[in-house]
PDB file of C-alpha atoms in Angstrom:
ATOM      1  CA  MET A   6      58.110  13.184  41.551  1.00 47.00           C
ATOM      2  CA  PRO A   7      59.582  10.716  39.020  1.00 46.00           C
ATOM      3  CA  ASN A   8      58.762  12.865  35.969  1.00 45.00           C
ATOM      4  CA  ASP A   9      59.843  16.225  37.383  1.00 44.00           C
ATOM      5  CA  THR A  10      61.890  18.229  34.867  1.00 46.00           C
ATOM      6  CA  ILE A  11      64.312  19.648  37.426  1.00 45.00           C
ATOM      7  CA  GLY A  12      65.142  16.312  39.026  1.00 47.00           C
ATOM      8  CA  LEU A  13      65.508  14.452  35.741  1.00 38.00           C
ATOM      9  CA  SER A  14      67.702  17.144  34.167  1.00 44.00           C
ATOM     10  CA  THR A  15      70.003  17.264  37.172  1.00 44.00           C
ATOM     11  CA  MET A  16      70.358  13.487  37.300  1.00 38.00           C
ATOM     12  CA  SER A  17      71.176  13.322  33.585  1.00 38.00           C
ATOM     13  CA  VAL A  18      73.833  16.080  33.390  1.00 39.00           C
ATOM     14  CA  GLY A  19      74.989  16.336  37.009  1.00 42.00           C
ATOM     15  CA  HIS A  20      74.132  19.995  37.669  1.00 47.00           C
ATOM     16  CA  TRP A  21      71.336  22.550  37.414  1.00 49.00           C
ATOM     17  CA  GLU A  22      71.503  25.958  35.678  1.00 62.00           C
ATOM     18  CA  PRO A  23      75.286  26.274  35.240  1.00 76.00           C
ATOM     19  CA  GLU A  24      74.958  29.884  34.085  1.00 78.00           C
ATOM     20  CA  THR A  25      73.261  30.821  37.368  1.00 82.00           C
ATOM     21  CA  MET A  26      75.967  28.995  39.304  1.00 86.00           C
ATOM     22  CA  ALA A  27      78.635  30.931  37.395  1.00 85.00           C
ATOM     23  CA  ILE A  28      76.968  34.274  38.187  1.00 88.00           C
ATOM     24  CA  ILE A  29      76.705  33.397  41.875  1.00 92.00           C
ATOM     25  CA  ASP A  30      80.331  32.297  42.017  1.00 90.00           C
ATOM     26  CA  HIS A  31      81.469  35.489  40.281  1.00 89.00           C
ATOM     27  CA  LEU A  32      79.451  37.788  42.545  1.00 93.00           C
ATOM     28  CA  ARG A  33      80.665  35.935  45.647  1.00 93.00           C
ATOM     29  CA  GLN A  34      84.328  35.515  44.736  1.00 92.00           C
ATOM     30  CA  LYS A  35      85.040  38.627  42.645  1.00 90.00           C
ATOM     31  CA  GLU A  36      82.519  41.203  43.850  1.00 93.00           C
ATOM     32  CA  GLY A  37      82.417  40.352  47.548  1.00 95.00           C
ATOM     33  CA  TYR A  38      78.776  39.355  48.050  1.00 97.00           C
ATOM     34  CA  SER A  39      79.872  36.491  50.244  1.00 96.00           C
ATOM     35  CA  ASP A  40      78.245  36.728  53.681  1.00 98.00           C
ATOM     36  CA  VAL A  41      74.711  35.429  53.109  1.00 98.00           C
ATOM     37  CA  PHE A  42      72.825  33.760  50.250  1.00 98.00           C
ATOM     38  CA  ILE A  43      69.050  34.298  50.167  1.00 98.00           C
ATOM     39  CA  ASP A  44      67.206  31.946  47.819  1.00 98.00           C
ATOM     40  CA  ILE A  45      63.648  33.186  47.228  1.00 97.00           C
ATOM     41  CA  GLY A  46      61.771  30.431  45.440  1.00 95.00           C
ATOM     42  CA  GLY A  47      64.293  27.765  46.412  1.00 95.00           C
ATOM     43  CA  ASN A  48      62.323  24.786  45.055  1.00 93.00           C
ATOM     44  CA  ILE A  49      64.208  21.597  46.033  1.00 93.00           C
ATOM     45  CA  GLY A  50      67.386  23.517  46.813  1.00 94.00           C
ATOM     46  CA  LEU A  51      69.587  22.737  43.834  1.00 92.00           C
ATOM     47  CA  ILE A  52      70.973  26.273  43.483  1.00 93.00           C
ATOM     48  CA  SER A  53      71.557  26.607  47.234  1.00 95.00           C
ATOM     49  CA  CYS A  54      73.178  23.178  47.398  1.00 94.00           C
ATOM     50  CA  GLN A  55      75.469  23.802  44.428  1.00 92.00           C
ATOM     51  CA  SER A  56      76.524  27.348  45.326  1.00 92.00           C
ATOM     52  CA  GLY A  57      75.885  27.728  49.054  1.00 93.00           C
ATOM     53  CA  ILE A  58      79.163  26.346  50.386  1.00 92.00           C
ATOM     54  CA  GLY A  59      80.917  29.729  50.173  1.00 93.00           C
ATOM     55  CA  PHE A  60      78.399  31.589  52.352  1.00 97.00           C
ATOM     56  CA  SER A  61      78.191  31.867  56.136  1.00 97.00           C
ATOM     57  CA  GLU A  62      74.403  31.592  56.101  1.00 98.00           C
ATOM     58  CA  ILE A  63      71.780  30.410  53.622  1.00 98.00           C
ATOM     59  CA  HIS A  64      68.113  31.404  53.797  1.00 98.00           C
ATOM     60  CA  VAL A  65      65.656  29.580  51.539  1.00 98.00           C
ATOM     61  CA  PHE A  66      62.054  30.714  51.021  1.00 98.00           C
ATOM     62  CA  GLU A  67      59.822  27.981  49.570  1.00 96.00           C
ATOM     63  CA  PRO A  68      56.040  27.586  50.049  1.00 95.00           C
ATOM     64  CA  ASN A  69      55.553  24.349  48.067  1.00 93.00           C
ATOM     65  CA  PRO A  70      54.993  21.551  50.612  1.00 91.00           C
ATOM     66  CA  ILE A  71      56.117  18.912  48.101  1.00 89.00           C
ATOM     67  CA  CYS A  72      59.450  20.657  47.623  1.00 92.00           C
ATOM     68  CA  ILE A  73      60.163  21.370  51.278  1.00 94.00           C
ATOM     69  CA  HIS A  74      60.724  17.704  52.195  1.00 92.00           C
ATOM     70  CA  VAL A  75      63.214  17.282  49.336  1.00 93.00           C
ATOM     71  CA  LEU A  76      64.782  20.658  50.091  1.00 95.00           C
ATOM     72  CA  LYS A  77      65.545  19.620  53.684  1.00 96.00           C
ATOM     73  CA  ALA A  78      67.080  16.346  52.523  1.00 96.00           C
ATOM     74  CA  ASN A  79      69.187  17.990  49.820  1.00 95.00           C
ATOM     75  CA  LEU A  80      70.611  20.607  52.185  1.00 97.00           C
ATOM     76  CA  ALA A  81      71.503  17.877  54.674  1.00 96.00           C
ATOM     77  CA  LEU A  82      73.149  15.709  52.009  1.00 95.00           C
ATOM     78  CA  ALA A  83      75.149  18.728  50.830  1.00 95.00           C
ATOM     79  CA  GLY A  84      76.364  19.339  54.378  1.00 96.00           C
ATOM     80  CA  LEU A  85      74.671  22.743  54.463  1.00 97.00           C
ATOM     81  CA  ASP A  86      71.796  22.133  56.873  1.00 95.00           C
ATOM     82  CA  GLU A  87      73.524  23.695  59.890  1.00 96.00           C
ATOM     83  CA  ARG A  88      74.114  27.008  58.111  1.00 97.00           C
ATOM     84  CA  SER A  89      70.704  26.995  56.392  1.00 97.00           C
ATOM     85  CA  THR A  90      67.298  28.291  57.452  1.00 98.00           C
ATOM     86  CA  ILE A  91      64.204  27.200  55.545  1.00 98.00           C
ATOM     87  CA  HIS A  92      61.331  29.684  55.523  1.00 98.00           C
ATOM     88  CA  PRO A  93      58.323  27.502  54.551  1.00 97.00           C
ATOM     89  CA  TYR A  94      56.175  30.224  53.025  1.00 97.00           C
ATOM     90  CA  GLY A  95      56.046  32.473  50.002  1.00 97.00           C
ATOM     91  CA  LEU A  96      56.559  36.233  49.837  1.00 97.00           C
ATOM     92  CA  GLY A  97      53.936  38.624  48.521  1.00 96.00           C
ATOM     93  CA  THR A  98      52.359  41.996  49.098  1.00 95.00           C
ATOM     94  CA  GLU A  99      50.195  40.847  52.026  1.00 93.00           C
ATOM     95  CA  GLU A 100      49.647  38.041  54.530  1.00 95.00           C
ATOM     96  CA  GLU A 101      47.299  35.340  53.241  1.00 95.00           C
ATOM     97  CA  THR A 102      46.645  31.671  52.731  1.00 96.00           C
ATOM     98  CA  THR A 103      46.142  30.974  49.061  1.00 95.00           C
ATOM     99  CA  THR A 104      46.323  28.224  46.438  1.00 94.00           C
ATOM    100  CA  LEU A 105      49.595  27.263  44.770  1.00 91.00           C
ATOM    101  CA  LEU A 106      49.204  25.616  41.367  1.00 91.00           C
ATOM    102  CA  VAL A 107      51.886  23.030  40.618  1.00 90.00           C
ATOM    103  CA  PRO A 108      52.591  21.571  37.137  1.00 86.00           C
ATOM    104  CA  THR A 109      52.961  17.804  37.545  1.00 81.00           C
ATOM    105  CA  GLN A 110      56.076  17.706  35.346  1.00 76.00           C
ATOM    106  CA  ASN A 111      57.843  20.782  36.709  1.00 76.00           C
ATOM    107  CA  LEU A 112      57.854  21.519  40.435  1.00 74.00           C
ATOM    108  CA  GLY A 113      59.825  24.670  39.686  1.00 75.00           C
ATOM    109  CA  GLY A 114      56.922  26.045  37.655  1.00 84.00           C
ATOM    110  CA  ALA A 115      54.550  26.322  40.616  1.00 87.00           C
ATOM    111  CA  PHE A 116      52.761  29.681  40.716  1.00 87.00           C
ATOM    112  CA  ILE A 117      50.018  31.750  42.302  1.00 90.00           C
ATOM    113  CA  PRO A 118      47.693  33.366  39.725  1.00 88.00           C
ATOM    114  CA  ASN A 119      46.750  36.589  41.499  1.00 89.00           C
ATOM    115  CA  ASP A 120      46.644  40.292  40.679  1.00 88.00           C
ATOM    116  CA  ASP A 121      50.270  40.801  41.780  1.00 89.00           C
ATOM    117  CA  ASN A 122      51.576  38.226  39.303  1.00 87.00           C
ATOM    118  CA  ASP A 123      52.914  39.785  36.103  1.00 86.00           C
ATOM    119  CA  TYR A 124      52.357  36.634  34.041  1.00 85.00           C
ATOM    120  CA  THR A 125      48.931  35.977  32.536  1.00 84.00           C
ATOM    121  CA  GLU A 126      46.972  32.724  32.629  1.00 85.00           C
ATOM    122  CA  ALA A 127      47.590  32.378  28.890  1.00 84.00           C
ATOM    123  CA  GLN A 128      51.346  32.662  29.446  1.00 85.00           C
ATOM    124  CA  PHE A 129      51.283  30.017  32.166  1.00 83.00           C
ATOM    125  CA  SER A 130      49.287  27.696  29.907  1.00 83.00           C
ATOM    126  CA  LYS A 131      51.844  28.107  27.111  1.00 85.00           C
ATOM    127  CA  MET A 132      54.762  27.551  29.511  1.00 83.00           C
ATOM    128  CA  HIS A 133      53.238  24.294  30.715  1.00 85.00           C
ATOM    129  CA  GLY A 134      52.038  22.947  27.365  1.00 84.00           C
ATOM    130  CA  PHE A 135      48.281  23.483  27.683  1.00 86.00           C
ATOM    131  CA  GLN A 136      45.904  24.868  25.057  1.00 87.00           C
ATOM    132  CA  GLU A 137      43.987  26.895  27.620  1.00 88.00           C
ATOM    133  CA  PHE A 138      44.171  27.710  31.304  1.00 87.00           C
ATOM    134  CA  SER A 139      42.388  25.530  33.850  1.00 88.00           C
ATOM    135  CA  VAL A 140      43.243  24.916  37.493  1.00 88.00           C
ATOM    136  CA  SER A 141      42.336  21.265  36.882  1.00 87.00           C
ATOM    137  CA  ASN A 142      45.601  20.934  34.926  1.00 87.00           C
ATOM    138  CA  TYR A 143      47.605  21.438  38.132  1.00 90.00           C
ATOM    139  CA  LEU A 144      48.110  20.016  41.572  1.00 91.00           C
ATOM    140  CA  GLN A 145      46.649  22.420  44.109  1.00 93.00           C
ATOM    141  CA  HIS A 146      48.108  23.157  47.544  1.00 93.00           C
ATOM    142  CA  ALA A 147      47.103  25.655  50.205  1.00 95.00           C
ATOM    143  CA  VAL A 148      50.190  27.708  51.094  1.00 96.00           C
ATOM    144  CA  SER A 149      51.076  30.534  53.434  1.00 96.00           C
ATOM    145  CA  ILE A 150      52.157  33.877  51.988  1.00 97.00           C
ATOM    146  CA  LYS A 151      53.763  36.518  54.175  1.00 97.00           C
ATOM    147  CA  SER A 152      54.460  40.176  53.540  1.00 97.00           C
ATOM    148  CA  ALA A 153      57.718  40.483  51.617  1.00 98.00           C
ATOM    149  CA  GLU A 154      58.361  43.896  53.137  1.00 98.00           C
ATOM    150  CA  LYS A 155      57.946  42.736  56.741  1.00 98.00           C
ATOM    151  CA  SER A 156      59.754  39.413  56.269  1.00 98.00           C
ATOM    152  CA  LEU A 157      62.738  40.902  54.463  1.00 98.00           C
ATOM    153  CA  ALA A 158      62.985  43.884  56.808  1.00 98.00           C
ATOM    154  CA  ASN A 159      63.180  41.497  59.774  1.00 98.00           C
ATOM    155  CA  LEU A 160      65.728  39.272  58.048  1.00 98.00           C
ATOM    156  CA  PHE A 161      67.907  42.201  56.976  1.00 98.00           C
ATOM    157  CA  ASN A 162      67.966  43.540  60.526  1.00 98.00           C
ATOM    158  CA  GLU A 163      68.850  40.095  61.917  1.00 98.00           C
ATOM    159  CA  LEU A 164      71.753  39.810  59.469  1.00 98.00           C
ATOM    160  CA  LEU A 165      73.015  43.281  60.341  1.00 98.00           C
ATOM    161  CA  ALA A 166      72.975  42.343  64.027  1.00 97.00           C
ATOM    162  CA  LYS A 167      75.371  39.514  63.140  1.00 98.00           C
ATOM    163  CA  ASN A 168      77.604  41.923  61.171  1.00 98.00           C
ATOM    164  CA  PHE A 169      76.661  40.346  57.838  1.00 98.00           C
ATOM    165  CA  THR A 170      76.627  43.159  55.275  1.00 98.00           C
ATOM    166  CA  ASN A 171      77.266  41.552  51.863  1.00 98.00           C
ATOM    167  CA  ILE A 172      74.138  39.789  50.679  1.00 98.00           C
ATOM    168  CA  LEU A 173      73.425  37.863  47.473  1.00 98.00           C
ATOM    169  CA  ILE A 174      69.785  37.153  46.606  1.00 98.00           C
ATOM    170  CA  LYS A 175      68.384  34.840  43.936  1.00 97.00           C
ATOM    171  CA  ILE A 176      64.715  35.202  42.985  1.00 96.00           C
ATOM    172  CA  ASP A 177      62.764  32.596  41.008  1.00 93.00           C
ATOM    173  CA  VAL A 178      59.079  33.110  41.741  1.00 93.00           C
ATOM    174  CA  GLU A 179      57.179  32.670  38.461  1.00 88.00           C
ATOM    175  CA  GLY A 180      55.883  36.190  37.848  1.00 87.00           C
ATOM    176  CA  MET A 181      56.118  37.637  41.368  1.00 92.00           C
ATOM    177  CA  GLU A 182      59.601  39.092  40.857  1.00 92.00           C
ATOM    178  CA  ARG A 183      58.492  42.712  40.710  1.00 92.00           C
ATOM    179  CA  ALA A 184      56.698  42.611  44.064  1.00 93.00           C
ATOM    180  CA  ILE A 185      59.708  41.061  45.782  1.00 96.00           C
ATOM    181  CA  LEU A 186      62.240  43.347  44.124  1.00 97.00           C
ATOM    182  CA  ASP A 187      60.208  46.328  45.263  1.00 96.00           C
ATOM    183  CA  ALA A 188      60.251  45.002  48.839  1.00 98.00           C
ATOM    184  CA  ILE A 189      64.029  44.458  48.725  1.00 98.00           C
ATOM    185  CA  ILE A 190      64.609  47.999  47.460  1.00 98.00           C
ATOM    186  CA  THR A 191      62.324  49.670  49.987  1.00 97.00           C
ATOM    187  CA  GLN A 192      63.478  47.621  52.995  1.00 98.00           C
ATOM    188  CA  LYS A 193      67.232  47.515  52.336  1.00 98.00           C
ATOM    189  CA  PRO A 194      69.194  49.172  55.165  1.00 97.00           C
ATOM    190  CA  ASN A 195      71.912  51.559  54.003  1.00 97.00           C
ATOM    191  CA  ALA A 196      74.566  49.397  55.652  1.00 97.00           C
ATOM    192  CA  LEU A 197      73.812  46.393  53.449  1.00 98.00           C
ATOM    193  CA  GLU A 198      75.396  45.749  50.064  1.00 98.00           C
ATOM    194  CA  ILE A 199      72.985  43.634  48.012  1.00 98.00           C
ATOM    195  CA  ALA A 200      73.105  42.025  44.578  1.00 97.00           C
ATOM    196  CA  VAL A 201      70.004  40.309  43.189  1.00 97.00           C
ATOM    197  CA  ILE A 202      69.782  37.685  40.438  1.00 95.00           C
ATOM    198  CA  PHE A 203      66.341  37.301  38.873  1.00 93.00           C
ATOM    199  CA  GLU A 204      64.609  36.248  35.675  1.00 85.00           C
ATOM    200  CA  ASN A 205      62.036  37.922  33.467  1.00 80.00           C
ATOM    201  CA  TRP A 206      60.239  35.979  30.729  1.00 71.00           C
ATOM    202  CA  ASP A 207      57.502  38.538  30.029  1.00 70.00           C
ATOM    203  CA  GLN A 208      57.660  41.354  27.493  1.00 67.00           C
ATOM    204  CA  THR A 209      53.999  42.335  27.649  1.00 71.00           C
ATOM    205  CA  SER A 210      53.278  43.597  31.185  1.00 75.00           C
ATOM    206  CA  SER A 211      53.524  47.385  30.972  1.00 81.00           C
ATOM    207  CA  VAL A 212      53.541  47.645  34.777  1.00 83.00           C
ATOM    208  CA  ALA A 213      56.531  45.304  35.058  1.00 83.00           C
ATOM    209  CA  LEU A 214      58.410  46.856  32.143  1.00 83.00           C
ATOM    210  CA  ASN A 215      57.928  50.356  33.523  1.00 88.00           C
ATOM    211  CA  PHE A 216      59.193  49.119  36.887  1.00 90.00           C
ATOM    212  CA  TYR A 217      62.371  47.630  35.365  1.00 88.00           C
ATOM    213  CA  GLU A 218      62.967  50.814  33.382  1.00 90.00           C
ATOM    214  CA  GLU A 219      62.543  52.884  36.542  1.00 93.00           C
ATOM    215  CA  ILE A 220      64.961  50.835  38.648  1.00 94.00           C
ATOM    216  CA  SER A 221      67.513  50.814  35.811  1.00 93.00           C
ATOM    217  CA  ASN A 222      67.595  54.611  36.128  1.00 94.00           C
ATOM    218  CA  ARG A 223      68.210  54.438  39.891  1.00 95.00           C
ATOM    219  CA  PHE A 224      70.498  51.427  40.260  1.00 96.00           C
ATOM    220  CA  ALA A 225      72.911  49.274  38.276  1.00 94.00           C
ATOM    221  CA  LEU A 226      70.805  46.769  36.316  1.00 94.00           C
ATOM    222  CA  TYR A 227      72.522  44.264  34.039  1.00 90.00           C
ATOM    223  CA  TYR A 228      71.337  41.693  31.519  1.00 87.00           C
ATOM    224  CA  LEU A 229      73.073  38.355  31.010  1.00 81.00           C
ATOM    225  CA  ASP A 230      73.855  37.943  27.321  1.00 74.00           C
ATOM    226  CA  GLN A 231      74.157  34.246  26.594  1.00 66.00           C
ATOM    227  CA  PRO A 232      75.559  32.717  23.385  1.00 61.00           C
ATOM    228  CA  LYS A 233      72.765  31.828  21.007  1.00 60.00           C
ATOM    229  CA  SER A 234      74.434  29.127  18.894  1.00 56.00           C
ATOM    230  CA  LEU A 235      73.355  25.496  19.267  1.00 56.00           C
ATOM    231  CA  LEU A 236      76.976  24.506  19.981  1.00 53.00           C
ATOM    232  CA  ALA A 237      77.218  27.014  22.821  1.00 53.00           C
ATOM    233  CA  LYS A 238      73.898  25.908  24.297  1.00 52.00           C
ATOM    234  CA  PHE A 239      74.926  22.253  24.135  1.00 52.00           C
ATOM    235  CA  ALA A 240      78.327  23.011  25.701  1.00 50.00           C
ATOM    236  CA  SER A 241      76.629  24.857  28.544  1.00 52.00           C
ATOM    237  CA  LEU A 242      74.176  21.999  29.047  1.00 48.00           C
ATOM    238  CA  ILE A 243      76.929  19.425  29.496  1.00 45.00           C
ATOM    239  CA  GLY A 244      79.029  21.697  31.690  1.00 47.00           C
ATOM    240  CA  LEU A 245      81.488  23.068  29.130  1.00 44.00           C
ATOM    241  CA  GLY A 246      80.180  26.632  29.110  1.00 47.00           C
ATOM    242  CA  GLY A 247      83.663  27.969  29.833  1.00 46.00           C
ATOM    243  CA  LEU A 248      84.969  26.976  26.393  1.00 39.00           C
ATOM    244  CA  LYS A 249      85.968  29.778  24.051  1.00 44.00           C
ATOM    245  CA  GLY A 250      82.894  30.956  22.171  1.00 43.00           C
ATOM    246  CA  CYS A 251      80.562  29.821  24.940  1.00 44.00           C
ATOM    247  CA  HIS A 252      81.101  32.692  27.375  1.00 57.00           C
ATOM    248  CA  SER A 253      78.178  34.753  28.643  1.00 65.00           C
ATOM    249  CA  ARG A 254      78.680  38.421  29.419  1.00 72.00           C
ATOM    250  CA  LEU A 255      76.886  41.132  31.323  1.00 78.00           C
ATOM    251  CA  SER A 256      75.558  44.200  29.542  1.00 81.00           C
ATOM    252  CA  HIS A 257      73.708  47.216  30.898  1.00 85.00           C
ATOM    253  CA  TYR A 258      69.925  47.056  30.807  1.00 83.00           C
ATOM    254  CA  ARG A 259      68.720  48.058  27.359  1.00 77.00           C
ATOM    255  CA  GLY A 260      64.997  47.470  27.559  1.00 73.00           C
ATOM    256  CA  PRO A 261      62.759  44.411  27.875  1.00 68.00           C
ATOM    257  CA  ASP A 262      64.226  41.055  26.963  1.00 69.00           C
ATOM    258  CA  HIS A 263      63.739  37.462  28.054  1.00 70.00           C
ATOM    259  CA  GLY A 264      66.383  36.127  30.392  1.00 78.00           C
ATOM    260  CA  THR A 265      68.453  36.690  33.505  1.00 86.00           C
ATOM    261  CA  TYR A 266      69.178  40.023  35.179  1.00 90.00           C
ATOM    262  CA  ILE A 267      71.466  41.219  37.963  1.00 93.00           C
ATOM    263  CA  LEU A 268      70.456  44.209  40.089  1.00 95.00           C
ATOM    264  CA  VAL A 269      73.113  45.861  42.278  1.00 96.00           C
ATOM    265  CA  LEU A 270      71.823  47.979  45.169  1.00 95.00           C
TER     266      LEU A 270
END
C-alpha cells in the first residue's frame, strides 16, 4: 500500500525499529538465544528480514492476507526464504474464522476486536486517528485463527526434535499479547530456553496488568528504558542510537508502563 506507515518509514530511513533489532542482536549474540526466531505478528517481515540471518530457522505467524504476499517477497529478497516458514494464520485462545480490521495507513496496526483483546475500541480509535470506533474506518478481511496453545506446543516439540533449544520470540499482536504469552508459558517444554520480546501500550486493563505482575513474580521480566530526549529519539530514528547519551537499558519490571518488555523463561 503506497501510504503504509511501515513501508514509508523503512524506505525513508533504511531500517525499521532499530531498538528492537538491537535487543534481538543482544539476546542472540550475548545471551545465546540463537537457534530459532519466532515472529508472532510478522507483518511484512521487516524484523525477521533485518535480524533473521543469525538464526537456523525462522517461523513467522501472520494472518493478514495483504501482508503475506509482501512477507514472502521480502524473505526471498533477504535470502532467508529457505530457512523460513510462514504460518498464514493468527494465534488466539480458540480455533475460528474471524474478521481482521486493517487501518489503511498502517498494515502493522491490524487487529481483532474480541473479548481476548486487552485494548478497547476507544484505544484503537485513538491509535488510528479516529474520533470514534467504527468498522467502516477499516479494511476488513476474514482470517483464520488457531489455538496458540496447540500451535505453539506442536512447534516447540518439532524444534526439540531437531535439537533446537534456544528460542527467541517476538510478539506484536495489537492487544493479544497476554493470550499468547500465557500459551508460551504453559506449553514451554523444560528443555527449551526461551526469551520473549513484546510490547504493552495499555495501562488500564486490570486483567492484563495483574497478569504481568503475576509473571514478574515467577520469571525474569524486564522493561526497556529508552532515552526520552528529542536528540536521543532523533539519533535512534536515523540509526545513531549507539551514540553516547542515546543508549537504552534494561530494568526489572516495576509496574505498568508503555513500551517494550523482555520475558525470560
